[in-house]
GROMACS .gro file of C-alpha atoms in nm:
model
  195
    1ALA     CA    1   0.000   0.000   0.000
    2ALA     CA    2   0.292   0.234   0.074
    3ASN     CA    3   0.444   0.174  -0.270
    4SER     CA    4   0.117   0.252  -0.447
    5ALA     CA    5   0.074   0.573  -0.246
    6ALA     CA    6   0.427   0.684  -0.334
    7ALA     CA    7   0.375   0.595  -0.700
    8THR     CA    8   0.048   0.788  -0.724
    9GLN     CA    9   0.179   1.094  -0.544
   10GLN     CA   10   0.162   1.385  -0.785
   11PRO     CA   11   0.416   1.665  -0.798
   12PRO     CA   12   0.309   1.989  -0.630
   13ALA     CA   13   0.137   2.253  -0.841
   14TYR     CA   14   0.408   2.503  -0.750
   15PRO     CA   15   0.784   2.446  -0.730
   16ARG     CA   16   0.917   2.347  -0.390
   17THR     CA   17   1.135   2.592  -0.205
   18SER     CA   18   1.426   2.548   0.030
   19LEU     CA   19   1.200   2.636   0.324
   20SER     CA   20   0.999   2.316   0.277
   21ASP     CA   21   1.315   2.101   0.290
   22THR     CA   22   1.399   1.964   0.633
   23GLY     CA   23   1.758   1.884   0.538
   24THR     CA   24   1.714   1.509   0.575
   25THR     CA   25   1.670   1.449   0.203
   26LYS     CA   26   1.951   1.284   0.015
   27ARG     CA   27   2.120   1.530  -0.216
   28PRO     CA   28   2.444   1.516  -0.412
   29ARG     CA   29   2.750   1.655  -0.238
   30ASP     CA   30   2.775   1.954  -0.474
   31ALA     CA   31   2.409   2.045  -0.417
   32ARG     CA   32   2.463   2.034  -0.040
   33LEU     CA   33   2.770   2.256  -0.078
   34LEU     CA   34   2.570   2.507  -0.283
   35HIS     CA   35   2.297   2.499  -0.018
   36LEU     CA   36   2.556   2.581   0.248
   37VAL     CA   37   2.710   2.857   0.035
   38LEU     CA   38   2.368   3.016  -0.023
   39ALA     CA   39   2.283   2.987   0.348
   40ASN     CA   40   2.619   3.144   0.438
   41MET     CA   41   2.543   3.437   0.206
   42GLY     CA   42   2.207   3.491   0.377
   43VAL     CA   43   1.986   3.336   0.109
   44HIS     CA   44   1.748   3.103   0.289
   45ALA     CA   45   1.444   3.091   0.058
   46TYR     CA   46   1.484   2.982  -0.303
   47SER     CA   47   1.334   2.736  -0.546
   48GLU     CA   48   1.479   2.386  -0.564
   49ARG     CA   49   1.584   2.455  -0.921
   50VAL     CA   50   1.834   2.724  -0.820
   51PRO     CA   51   2.112   2.487  -0.705
   52LEU     CA   52   2.059   2.276  -1.017
   53GLN     CA   53   2.093   2.582  -1.239
   54LEU     CA   54   2.406   2.690  -1.056
   55LEU     CA   55   2.553   2.340  -1.087
   56ASP     CA   56   2.472   2.335  -1.458
   57PHE     CA   57   2.639   2.673  -1.509
   58ALA     CA   58   2.945   2.565  -1.309
   59TYR     CA   59   2.977   2.242  -1.508
   60ARG     CA   60   2.944   2.416  -1.846
   61TYR     CA   61   3.187   2.691  -1.746
   62THR     CA   62   3.444   2.446  -1.608
   63SER     CA   63   3.428   2.211  -1.906
   64SER     CA   64   3.454   2.505  -2.146
   65VAL     CA   65   3.758   2.648  -1.965
   66LEU     CA   66   3.929   2.308  -1.954
   67SER     CA   67   3.868   2.241  -2.324
   68ASP     CA   68   4.004   2.587  -2.407
   69ALA     CA   69   4.307   2.521  -2.185
   70LEU     CA   70   4.373   2.196  -2.370
   71SER     CA   71   4.375   2.383  -2.700
   72TYR     CA   72   4.600   2.658  -2.556
   73GLY     CA   73   4.845   2.407  -2.410
   74GLU     CA   74   5.169   2.306  -2.572
   75PRO     CA   75   5.138   2.028  -2.828
   76ALA     CA   76   5.225   1.679  -2.708
   77PRO     CA   77   5.580   1.569  -2.785
   78ALA     CA   78   5.632   1.320  -3.065
   79PRO     CA   79   5.623   0.960  -2.946
   80SER     CA   80   5.971   0.822  -2.894
   81GLY     CA   81   6.095   0.467  -2.921
   82LYS     CA   82   6.106   0.428  -2.543
   83LYS     CA   83   5.780   0.293  -2.406
   84GLY     CA   84   5.863   0.324  -2.038
   85ALA     CA   85   5.948   0.694  -2.041
   86SER     CA   86   5.632   0.811  -2.217
   87SER     CA   87   5.393   0.601  -2.009
   88GLY     CA   88   5.509   0.767  -1.685
   89GLU     CA   89   5.430   1.119  -1.805
   90ASP     CA   90   5.072   1.237  -1.826
   91SER     CA   91   5.032   1.541  -2.046
   92GLY     CA   92   4.769   1.733  -1.850
   93VAL     CA   93   4.669   2.095  -1.857
   94SER     CA   94   4.943   2.336  -1.761
   95LEU     CA   95   4.879   2.618  -1.518
   96ALA     CA   96   4.974   2.878  -1.781
   97ALA     CA   97   4.724   2.733  -2.031
   98LEU     CA   98   4.455   2.730  -1.763
   99ARG     CA   99   4.520   3.093  -1.670
  100THR     CA  100   4.514   3.190  -2.038
  101ALA     CA  101   4.180   3.012  -2.088
  102VAL     CA  102   4.023   3.176  -1.783
  103SER     CA  103   4.140   3.524  -1.881
  104ALA     CA  104   4.028   3.475  -2.243
  105LYS     CA  105   3.682   3.364  -2.133
  106ALA     CA  106   3.654   3.652  -1.887
  107ALA     CA  107   3.758   3.896  -2.159
  108TYR     CA  108   3.478   3.810  -2.399
  109GLN     CA  109   3.203   3.649  -2.190
  110PHE     CA  110   3.188   3.868  -1.881
  111GLN     CA  111   3.247   4.214  -2.024
  112PRO     CA  112   3.134   4.490  -1.792
  113ALA     CA  113   2.928   4.777  -1.930
  114LEU     CA  114   3.105   5.098  -2.018
  115PRO     CA  115   3.096   5.365  -1.746
  116LYS     CA  116   2.813   5.618  -1.768
  117GLU     CA  117   3.058   5.909  -1.751
  118PHE     CA  118   3.240   5.786  -2.060
  119LEU     CA  119   2.914   5.734  -2.251
  120ALA     CA  120   2.791   6.082  -2.151
  121GLU     CA  121   3.118   6.234  -2.273
  122VAL     CA  122   3.096   6.055  -2.610
  123ALA     CA  123   2.730   6.157  -2.647
  124GLY     CA  124   2.815   6.520  -2.565
  125GLU     CA  125   3.087   6.529  -2.830
  126ARG     CA  126   2.857   6.371  -3.086
  127ASN     CA  127   2.567   6.605  -3.009
  128ARG     CA  128   2.780   6.921  -3.040
  129VAL     CA  129   2.763   6.893  -3.417
  130ALA     CA  130   2.423   7.012  -3.534
  131LEU     CA  131   2.228   6.809  -3.784
  132PRO     CA  132   2.207   6.963  -4.132
  133ARG     CA  133   1.891   7.153  -4.220
  134VAL     CA  134   1.637   6.963  -4.419
  135GLU     CA  135   1.604   7.140  -4.750
  136ARG     CA  136   1.269   7.200  -4.907
  137GLU     CA  137   1.335   6.966  -5.196
  138TYR     CA  138   1.527   6.703  -5.003
  139GLY     CA  139   1.486   6.332  -5.070
  140VAL     CA  140   1.224   6.178  -5.294
  141ARG     CA  141   1.016   6.434  -5.475
  142LEU     CA  142   0.648   6.351  -5.457
  143PRO     CA  143   0.392   6.457  -5.716
  144PRO     CA  144   0.148   6.735  -5.628
  145GLU     CA  145  -0.083   6.666  -5.333
  146ARG     CA  146  -0.392   6.603  -5.543
  147TYR     CA  147  -0.222   6.303  -5.708
  148CYS     CA  148  -0.101   6.147  -5.383
  149LEU     CA  149  -0.300   5.904  -5.172
  150THR     CA  150  -0.177   6.094  -4.868
  151GLY     CA  151  -0.410   6.385  -4.940
  152VAL     CA  152  -0.775   6.435  -4.859
  153GLY     CA  153  -0.997   6.127  -4.902
  154TRP     CA  154  -1.147   6.073  -5.243
  155GLY     CA  155  -1.504   6.030  -5.127
  156VAL     CA  156  -1.557   5.720  -5.342
  157ARG     CA  157  -1.787   5.563  -5.085
  158ASP     CA  158  -2.025   5.860  -5.101
  159GLU     CA  159  -2.038   5.834  -5.479
  160TRP     CA  160  -2.117   5.463  -5.465
  161GLU     CA  161  -2.395   5.515  -5.210
  162SER     CA  162  -2.555   5.793  -5.415
  163GLU     CA  163  -2.547   5.586  -5.734
  164GLY     CA  164  -2.711   5.283  -5.570
  165GLY     CA  165  -2.820   5.034  -5.836
  166GLU     CA  166  -2.700   5.251  -6.127
  167GLY     CA  167  -2.338   5.152  -6.062
  168GLU     CA  168  -2.363   4.845  -6.282
  169LYS     CA  169  -2.464   5.048  -6.587
  170MET     CA  170  -2.198   5.317  -6.543
  171VAL     CA  171  -1.873   5.128  -6.584
  172GLY     CA  172  -1.699   5.333  -6.852
  173VAL     CA  173  -1.640   5.701  -6.917
  174GLN     CA  174  -1.862   5.853  -6.650
  175VAL     CA  175  -1.676   5.674  -6.365
  176ASP     CA  176  -1.348   5.811  -6.501
  177ALA     CA  177  -1.495   6.161  -6.500
  178VAL     CA  178  -1.608   6.125  -6.137
  179MET     CA  179  -1.279   5.983  -6.010
  180GLY     CA  180  -1.054   6.193  -6.230
  181GLY     CA  181  -0.935   5.920  -6.468
  182MET     CA  182  -0.623   5.921  -6.681
  183GLY     CA  183  -0.749   6.175  -6.931
  184ALA     CA  184  -0.821   6.433  -6.660
  185ALA     CA  185  -0.483   6.371  -6.495
  186GLN     CA  186  -0.296   6.436  -6.820
  187GLU     CA  187  -0.484   6.763  -6.875
  188GLU     CA  188  -0.401   6.883  -6.521
  189GLU     CA  189  -0.033   6.795  -6.567
  190MET     CA  190  -0.026   7.005  -6.884
  191ASP     CA  191  -0.183   7.296  -6.694
  192GLU     CA  192   0.087   7.272  -6.423
  193ASP     CA  193   0.367   7.258  -6.680
  194GLU     CA  194   0.238   7.577  -6.844
  195GLU     CA  195   0.244   7.763  -6.510
   0.00000   0.00000   0.00000
């Protein structure tokens, strides 16, 4: 009966916190050490996932630094004819390669933000130079306002409502006259060119 009760026990609806842990649960040594470090720093309430996330970060960071240190290390010497001499030496990671890997990772992964004073100084120098005036005919030249769709609405809906059922008969020339078709546009362009 005890096994079936343990098997049917569902996980809580919310993540457990460190306050609900009595300390008698079996945890890995590293998780216990992180619990002690967090308690020493004054952090007593946290989700159970926090030590796991910290362990995951520590593992990824350590393995990345060690793999970088292996690539920074001196190449292995060529194998010699003596079997006894080479088996005694283990080509590990040198301290210099490890320091180089740590400093390289700190240089590009943990870059601090630039100081605010420096950024304010750069912004002040940049803002001293005024922007050039926008000329009247700067950029793309648009046609006159009456030919742009950015102008006043065309009022097409009002025309359609007033026509009602007659719209089917009037498909040709009269619609062009109402909406200012191509012929009217060419005449207006000629008038503007003459002015």
